[in-house]
PDB file of C-alpha atoms and ligand atoms in Angstrom:
ATOM      1  CA  MET K 200      27.008-128.049 -96.275  1.00 42.00           C
ATOM      2  CA  LYS K 201      29.833-128.942 -98.666  1.00 52.00           C
ATOM      3  CA  GLU K 202      32.922-129.399 -97.315  1.00 57.00           C
ATOM      4  CA  LEU K 203      35.721-128.385 -99.274  1.00 56.00           C
ATOM      5  CA  GLU K 204      37.309-131.477-100.809  1.00 63.00           C
ATOM      6  CA  GLY K 205      41.087-129.703-101.474  1.00 65.00           C
ATOM      7  CA  VAL K 206      41.839-129.252 -98.039  1.00 71.00           C
ATOM      8  CA  HIS K 207      44.901-131.591 -96.715  1.00 78.00           C
ATOM      9  CA  LYS K 208      43.736-133.660 -93.605  1.00 76.00           C
ATOM     10  CA  PHE K 209      47.218-135.149 -93.431  1.00 82.00           C
ATOM     11  CA  ARG K 210      50.464-134.099 -93.379  1.00 88.00           C
ATOM     12  CA  TYR K 211      52.747-134.812 -96.164  1.00 92.00           C
ATOM     13  CA  GLU K 212      55.984-134.508 -97.158  1.00 94.00           C
ATOM     14  CA  LEU K 213      56.837-133.978-101.177  1.00 96.00           C
ATOM     15  CA  LYS K 214      60.450-135.041-101.949  1.00 96.00           C
ATOM     16  CA  LYS K 215      61.349-133.145-104.843  1.00 96.00           C
ATOM     17  CA  SER K 216      61.985-135.261-108.147  1.00 96.00           C
ATOM     18  CA  SER K 217      60.866-136.081-111.629  1.00 95.00           C
ATOM     19  CA  PRO K 218      57.332-136.940-112.287  1.00 96.00           C
ATOM     20  CA  PRO K 219      56.095-140.706-112.722  1.00 96.00           C
ATOM     21  CA  GLU K 220      56.672-142.689-115.863  1.00 95.00           C
ATOM     22  CA  LYS K 221      54.998-141.552-118.922  1.00 96.00           C
ATOM     23  CA  LYS K 222      53.563-145.211-119.324  1.00 96.00           C
ATOM     24  CA  THR K 223      51.873-144.536-115.971  1.00 97.00           C
ATOM     25  CA  VAL K 224      50.644-141.491-116.639  1.00 97.00           C
ATOM     26  CA  HIS K 225      48.948-142.588-120.077  1.00 98.00           C
ATOM     27  CA  THR K 226      47.087-145.272-118.577  1.00 98.00           C
ATOM     28  CA  LEU K 227      45.321-142.966-116.045  1.00 98.00           C
ATOM     29  CA  GLU K 228      45.108-139.570-118.872  1.00 98.00           C
ATOM     30  CA  LYS K 229      43.052-142.194-120.603  1.00 98.00           C
ATOM     31  CA  TRP K 230      40.436-142.663-118.470  1.00 98.00           C
ATOM     32  CA  ARG K 231      40.838-139.109-116.686  1.00 98.00           C
ATOM     33  CA  ALA K 232      39.812-137.489-119.556  1.00 98.00           C
ATOM     34  CA  ILE K 233      36.310-139.638-120.711  1.00 98.00           C
ATOM     35  CA  PHE K 234      35.610-138.972-116.653  1.00 98.00           C
ATOM     36  CA  TYR K 235      36.255-134.830-117.429  1.00 98.00           C
ATOM     37  CA  LYS K 236      34.365-134.688-120.241  1.00 97.00           C
ATOM     38  CA  ILE K 237      30.948-136.366-118.390  1.00 96.00           C
ATOM     39  CA  GLY K 238      31.283-134.227-115.460  1.00 96.00           C
ATOM     40  CA  PHE K 239      33.316-137.034-112.910  1.00 98.00           C
ATOM     41  CA  ILE K 240      36.074-134.767-112.194  1.00 97.00           C
ATOM     42  CA  GLY K 241      36.264-131.326-112.591  1.00 97.00           C
ATOM     43  CA  GLU K 242      35.850-128.195-110.143  1.00 94.00           C
ATOM     44  CA  TYR K 243      32.904-126.955-108.416  1.00 92.00           C
ATOM     45  CA  GLU K 244      32.290-123.321-109.772  1.00 87.00           C
ATOM     46  CA  THR K 245      30.741-121.753-106.505  1.00 86.00           C
ATOM     47  CA  ASP K 246      33.965-122.320-104.483  1.00 84.00           C
ATOM     48  CA  ASN K 247      36.962-122.733-107.073  1.00 85.00           C
ATOM     49  CA  VAL K 248      37.628-126.756-105.328  1.00 89.00           C
ATOM     50  CA  GLY K 249      38.399-128.877-107.788  1.00 92.00           C
ATOM     51  CA  TYR K 250      37.135-132.840-107.363  1.00 94.00           C
ATOM     52  CA  GLY K 251      37.852-136.227-108.744  1.00 96.00           C
ATOM     53  CA  ASN K 252      41.442-138.202-108.340  1.00 96.00           C
ATOM     54  CA  LEU K 253      42.637-141.563-109.876  1.00 98.00           C
ATOM     55  CA  SER K 254      45.738-144.009-108.618  1.00 98.00           C
ATOM     56  CA  MET K 255      47.381-146.804-109.901  1.00 98.00           C
ATOM     57  CA  LYS K 256      49.620-148.769-107.829  1.00 98.00           C
ATOM     58  CA  ILE K 257      53.019-149.522-108.914  1.00 98.00           C
ATOM     59  CA  ASN K 258      55.059-152.371-107.045  1.00 96.00           C
ATOM     60  CA  SER K 259      53.989-154.696-103.928  1.00 94.00           C
ATOM     61  CA  GLU K 260      54.672-152.113-101.488  1.00 95.00           C
ATOM     62  CA  ASN K 261      51.666-150.126-102.240  1.00 95.00           C
ATOM     63  CA  HIS K 262      53.293-147.126-103.788  1.00 97.00           C
ATOM     64  CA  PHE K 263      51.156-145.527-106.299  1.00 98.00           C
ATOM     65  CA  VAL K 264      50.832-142.874-108.430  1.00 98.00           C
ATOM     66  CA  ILE K 265      47.859-140.206-107.936  1.00 98.00           C
ATOM     67  CA  THR K 266      47.138-137.233-109.712  1.00 97.00           C
ATOM     68  CA  GLY K 267      48.135-134.034-108.237  1.00 95.00           C
ATOM     69  CA  THR K 268      46.262-132.408-105.665  1.00 93.00           C
ATOM     70  CA  GLN K 269      43.503-129.272-107.413  1.00 90.00           C
ATOM     71  CA  THR K 270      43.803-130.248-110.671  1.00 95.00           C
ATOM     72  CA  GLY K 271      39.878-131.070-111.069  1.00 95.00           C
ATOM     73  CA  LYS K 272      39.714-128.231-113.423  1.00 96.00           C
ATOM     74  CA  TYR K 273      42.139-129.011-116.400  1.00 97.00           C
ATOM     75  CA  PRO K 274      40.756-131.404-118.875  1.00 97.00           C
ATOM     76  CA  HIS K 275      44.204-132.945-119.381  1.00 97.00           C
ATOM     77  CA  LEU K 276      47.071-133.491-117.246  1.00 97.00           C
ATOM     78  CA  ASN K 277      51.368-133.679-117.831  1.00 96.00           C
ATOM     79  CA  PRO K 278      53.164-136.101-115.971  1.00 97.00           C
ATOM     80  CA  SER K 279      54.155-133.283-113.879  1.00 97.00           C
ATOM     81  CA  GLN K 280      50.934-133.114-112.432  1.00 97.00           C
ATOM     82  CA  TYR K 281      50.810-136.560-111.075  1.00 97.00           C
ATOM     83  CA  THR K 282      52.748-137.495-107.790  1.00 97.00           C
ATOM     84  CA  THR K 283      54.040-141.254-106.598  1.00 98.00           C
ATOM     85  CA  VAL K 284      53.050-141.690-102.789  1.00 97.00           C
ATOM     86  CA  THR K 285      55.768-143.734-101.377  1.00 97.00           C
ATOM     87  CA  LYS K 286      54.913-144.108 -97.881  1.00 95.00           C
ATOM     88  CA  CYS K 287      51.257-143.613 -95.965  1.00 93.00           C
ATOM     89  CA  ASP K 288      50.815-143.679 -91.882  1.00 91.00           C
ATOM     90  CA  LEU K 289      47.388-144.341 -91.656  1.00 88.00           C
ATOM     91  CA  GLU K 290      47.114-143.513 -87.870  1.00 87.00           C
ATOM     92  CA  LYS K 291      49.366-140.770 -87.831  1.00 89.00           C
ATOM     93  CA  MET K 292      47.801-138.921 -90.913  1.00 89.00           C
ATOM     94  CA  ARG K 293      51.376-139.041 -92.375  1.00 92.00           C
ATOM     95  CA  VAL K 294      51.818-138.895 -96.599  1.00 94.00           C
ATOM     96  CA  MET K 295      55.308-139.226 -98.006  1.00 96.00           C
ATOM     97  CA  ALA K 296      55.393-138.550-101.559  1.00 97.00           C
ATOM     98  CA  LYS K 297      57.855-137.289-104.738  1.00 97.00           C
ATOM     99  CA  GLY K 298      58.062-135.818-107.656  1.00 97.00           C
ATOM    100  CA  ILE K 299      56.538-131.999-108.201  1.00 96.00           C
ATOM    101  CA  CYS K 300      52.600-131.127-107.292  1.00 95.00           C
ATOM    102  CA  PRO K 301      51.448-132.428-103.556  1.00 95.00           C
ATOM    103  CA  PRO K 302      49.630-135.037-103.700  1.00 94.00           C
ATOM    104  CA  SER K 303      45.527-135.188-103.913  1.00 92.00           C
ATOM    105  CA  SER K 304      43.560-134.500-100.549  1.00 87.00           C
ATOM    106  CA  GLU K 305      41.926-138.087-100.972  1.00 89.00           C
ATOM    107  CA  SER K 306      45.365-140.176-100.792  1.00 92.00           C
ATOM    108  CA  LEU K 307      44.726-141.750 -97.728  1.00 91.00           C
ATOM    109  CA  THR K 308      41.665-143.211 -98.928  1.00 91.00           C
ATOM    110  CA  HIS K 309      43.373-144.713-102.126  1.00 95.00           C
ATOM    111  CA  TYR K 310      46.195-145.915 -99.740  1.00 94.00           C
ATOM    112  CA  ALA K 311      43.550-147.452 -97.607  1.00 93.00           C
ATOM    113  CA  LEU K 312      41.506-149.378-100.757  1.00 95.00           C
ATOM    114  CA  TYR K 313      45.335-150.747-101.383  1.00 96.00           C
ATOM    115  CA  LEU K 314      45.865-152.049 -98.035  1.00 93.00           C
ATOM    116  CA  ALA K 315      42.340-153.551 -97.916  1.00 93.00           C
ATOM    117  CA  ASN K 316      43.585-156.272-101.151  1.00 95.00           C
ATOM    118  CA  PRO K 317      46.295-156.643-102.962  1.00 96.00           C
ATOM    119  CA  LYS K 318      45.037-157.476-105.839  1.00 97.00           C
ATOM    120  CA  ILE K 319      43.412-153.602-106.338  1.00 98.00           C
ATOM    121  CA  LYS K 320      45.729-151.812-108.797  1.00 98.00           C
ATOM    122  CA  PHE K 321      43.422-149.020-109.586  1.00 98.00           C
ATOM    123  CA  VAL K 322      41.128-146.871-107.480  1.00 98.00           C
ATOM    124  CA  PHE K 323      38.695-143.978-109.332  1.00 98.00           C
ATOM    125  CA  HIS K 324      37.214-141.355-106.791  1.00 97.00           C
ATOM    126  CA  ILE K 325      34.791-139.350-108.558  1.00 97.00           C
ATOM    127  CA  HIS K 326      31.869-137.266-108.103  1.00 96.00           C
ATOM    128  CA  HIS K 327      28.298-136.906-109.832  1.00 97.00           C
ATOM    129  CA  GLU K 328      25.326-135.507-107.520  1.00 96.00           C
ATOM    130  CA  GLY K 329      22.557-137.902-109.756  1.00 95.00           C
ATOM    131  CA  LEU K 330      24.586-141.028-109.614  1.00 96.00           C
ATOM    132  CA  TRP K 331      25.638-140.302-105.506  1.00 97.00           C
ATOM    133  CA  ASN K 332      21.920-139.684-104.641  1.00 96.00           C
ATOM    134  CA  MET K 333      20.789-142.708-107.054  1.00 95.00           C
ATOM    135  CA  PHE K 334      23.547-145.354-105.012  1.00 96.00           C
ATOM    136  CA  ILE K 335      22.341-144.011-101.881  1.00 97.00           C
ATOM    137  CA  GLU K 336      18.444-144.468-103.272  1.00 95.00           C
ATOM    138  CA  ASN K 337      19.749-147.796-104.052  1.00 95.00           C
ATOM    139  CA  LYS K 338      21.282-148.635-101.001  1.00 96.00           C
ATOM    140  CA  VAL K 339      24.183-149.772-102.829  1.00 96.00           C
ATOM    141  CA  GLU K 340      27.756-150.344-100.670  1.00 96.00           C
ATOM    142  CA  SER K 341      28.040-147.115 -98.498  1.00 96.00           C
ATOM    143  CA  THR K 342      30.718-145.426 -96.136  1.00 95.00           C
ATOM    144  CA  SER K 343      28.565-144.092 -93.288  1.00 94.00           C
ATOM    145  CA  GLU K 344      27.150-140.641 -92.942  1.00 93.00           C
ATOM    146  CA  SER K 345      29.127-139.665 -89.984  1.00 92.00           C
ATOM    147  CA  VAL K 346      32.467-140.296 -92.106  1.00 89.00           C
ATOM    148  CA  SER K 347      33.923-137.399 -94.018  1.00 83.00           C
ATOM    149  CA  TYR K 348      36.528-137.419 -96.553  1.00 79.00           C
ATOM    150  CA  GLY K 349      40.669-138.141 -95.869  1.00 75.00           C
ATOM    151  CA  THR K 350      39.864-139.475 -92.753  1.00 79.00           C
ATOM    152  CA  ILE K 351      41.281-142.903 -90.339  1.00 83.00           C
ATOM    153  CA  GLU K 352      37.429-143.661 -89.920  1.00 88.00           C
ATOM    154  CA  MET K 353      36.915-143.385 -93.811  1.00 86.00           C
ATOM    155  CA  ALA K 354      39.947-145.573 -94.302  1.00 84.00           C
ATOM    156  CA  GLU K 355      38.492-148.310 -92.194  1.00 88.00           C
ATOM    157  CA  GLU K 356      35.252-147.875 -93.449  1.00 92.00           C
ATOM    158  CA  ALA K 357      36.771-148.170 -97.211  1.00 91.00           C
ATOM    159  CA  LYS K 358      38.084-151.242 -95.821  1.00 90.00           C
ATOM    160  CA  ARG K 359      35.098-152.793 -94.489  1.00 93.00           C
ATOM    161  CA  CYS K 360      33.247-151.981 -98.228  1.00 95.00           C
ATOM    162  CA  VAL K 361      35.638-153.997 -99.645  1.00 95.00           C
ATOM    163  CA  ASN K 362      35.692-156.874 -98.062  1.00 91.00           C
ATOM    164  CA  ASN K 363      38.129-158.682 -99.901  1.00 89.00           C
ATOM    165  CA  LYS K 364      36.581-157.911-103.401  1.00 95.00           C
ATOM    166  CA  ASN K 365      38.860-157.576-106.152  1.00 96.00           C
ATOM    167  CA  CYS K 366      36.539-155.232-107.999  1.00 97.00           C
ATOM    168  CA  GLY K 367      33.900-153.072-107.519  1.00 97.00           C
ATOM    169  CA  PHE K 368      32.471-149.334-106.240  1.00 97.00           C
ATOM    170  CA  PHE K 369      30.730-147.853-103.366  1.00 97.00           C
ATOM    171  CA  VAL K 370      29.565-144.067-102.420  1.00 97.00           C
ATOM    172  CA  MET K 371      30.585-142.008 -99.575  1.00 95.00           C
ATOM    173  CA  LYS K 372      27.265-140.426 -97.745  1.00 94.00           C
ATOM    174  CA  GLY K 373      29.518-138.349 -95.691  1.00 92.00           C
ATOM    175  CA  HIS K 374      31.318-136.904 -98.712  1.00 91.00           C
ATOM    176  CA  GLN K 375      28.965-135.329-101.152  1.00 92.00           C
ATOM    177  CA  ASP K 376      28.688-136.650-104.599  1.00 95.00           C
ATOM    178  CA  GLY K 377      31.813-138.591-103.841  1.00 95.00           C
ATOM    179  CA  ILE K 378      32.385-141.983-105.316  1.00 97.00           C
ATOM    180  CA  MET K 379      34.827-144.421-105.586  1.00 97.00           C
ATOM    181  CA  ALA K 380      35.405-147.577-107.623  1.00 98.00           C
ATOM    182  CA  TYR K 381      38.069-149.949-107.693  1.00 98.00           C
ATOM    183  CA  GLY K 382      39.772-153.368-109.167  1.00 98.00           C
ATOM    184  CA  ASP K 383      42.751-154.700-110.731  1.00 97.00           C
ATOM    185  CA  ASP K 384      42.233-153.518-114.616  1.00 98.00           C
ATOM    186  CA  GLU K 385      41.580-149.944-115.289  1.00 98.00           C
ATOM    187  CA  ASN K 386      39.455-150.360-118.404  1.00 98.00           C
ATOM    188  CA  ILE K 387      37.057-152.784-115.925  1.00 98.00           C
ATOM    189  CA  VAL K 388      37.064-149.952-113.032  1.00 98.00           C
ATOM    190  CA  GLY K 389      36.634-147.159-115.643  1.00 98.00           C
ATOM    191  CA  ASN K 390      33.674-149.134-117.483  1.00 98.00           C
ATOM    192  CA  LEU K 391      31.880-149.872-114.126  1.00 97.00           C
ATOM    193  CA  LEU K 392      31.504-146.343-113.384  1.00 98.00           C
ATOM    194  CA  LEU K 393      30.309-145.789-116.889  1.00 98.00           C
ATOM    195  CA  GLU K 394      27.955-148.504-116.825  1.00 97.00           C
ATOM    196  CA  GLN K 395      26.196-147.003-113.680  1.00 96.00           C
ATOM    197  CA  TYR K 396      26.176-143.436-115.305  1.00 96.00           C
ATOM    198  CA  ARG K 397      24.408-145.226-118.505  1.00 95.00           C
ATOM    199  CA  ASN K 398      21.950-146.479-116.197  1.00 92.00           C
ATOM    200  CA  PHE K 399      21.555-143.075-114.539  1.00 93.00           C
ATOM    201  CA  ILE K 400      20.889-141.780-117.489  1.00 92.00           C
ATOM    202  CA  ALA K 401      18.331-144.654-118.976  1.00 91.00           C
ATOM    203  CA  SER K 402      16.425-144.267-116.324  1.00 85.00           C
ATOM    204  CA  GLY K 403      15.485-140.926-117.083  1.00 80.00           C
ATOM    205  CA  ASN K 404      17.588-138.930-115.449  1.00 73.00           C
ATOM    206  CA  ARG K 405      19.300-136.060-117.002  1.00 65.00           C
ATOM    207  CA  ASP K 406      22.866-134.782-116.212  1.00 62.00           C
TER     208      ASP K 406
HETATM  209 ZN1  LIG H 576      35.858-136.626-103.348  1.00 92.27          ZN
END
């Protein structure tokens, strides 16, 4: 069964404040628009649940700007649909954020990746059934089947997958269609996923 992504498993506090800087939003929007077009970001029609979320670290204290919750259905987002996460507590499952829109329900996993390696500046979480199956088949780095999104176990698994690498991707076996990519440059991370997508198409698969 497909687990509903939009449900927050952590408690969050949202301090009403102005949206993140336009420059940061533009950096993420560029890739988000591409991902939306190829279906890496969107909404499952059967249950109207959005999927896919992107973030960018904005300082050395691991503050990051992330897409807001349930924004998957929109081809383009405006700055008010992005939120700045200012503090996370993995053990207490708490997230502090500021902005207008509640942060993505995957915020804790993004945070875990920033924590895993200070060089990581971008985290892109996308969904794609075909790629997900291909990655599992090809035994690429993965989080355990028994671990679902947005939990402390997922944070630990994500850390293990990063294993001090500055850039890479892994498949979330316990989160249907879920794939995470990370790195220190948005174009490197974005192209990493596009390259995998091209491989998928080239191997005779169809979307
Ligand atoms: Zn997801």
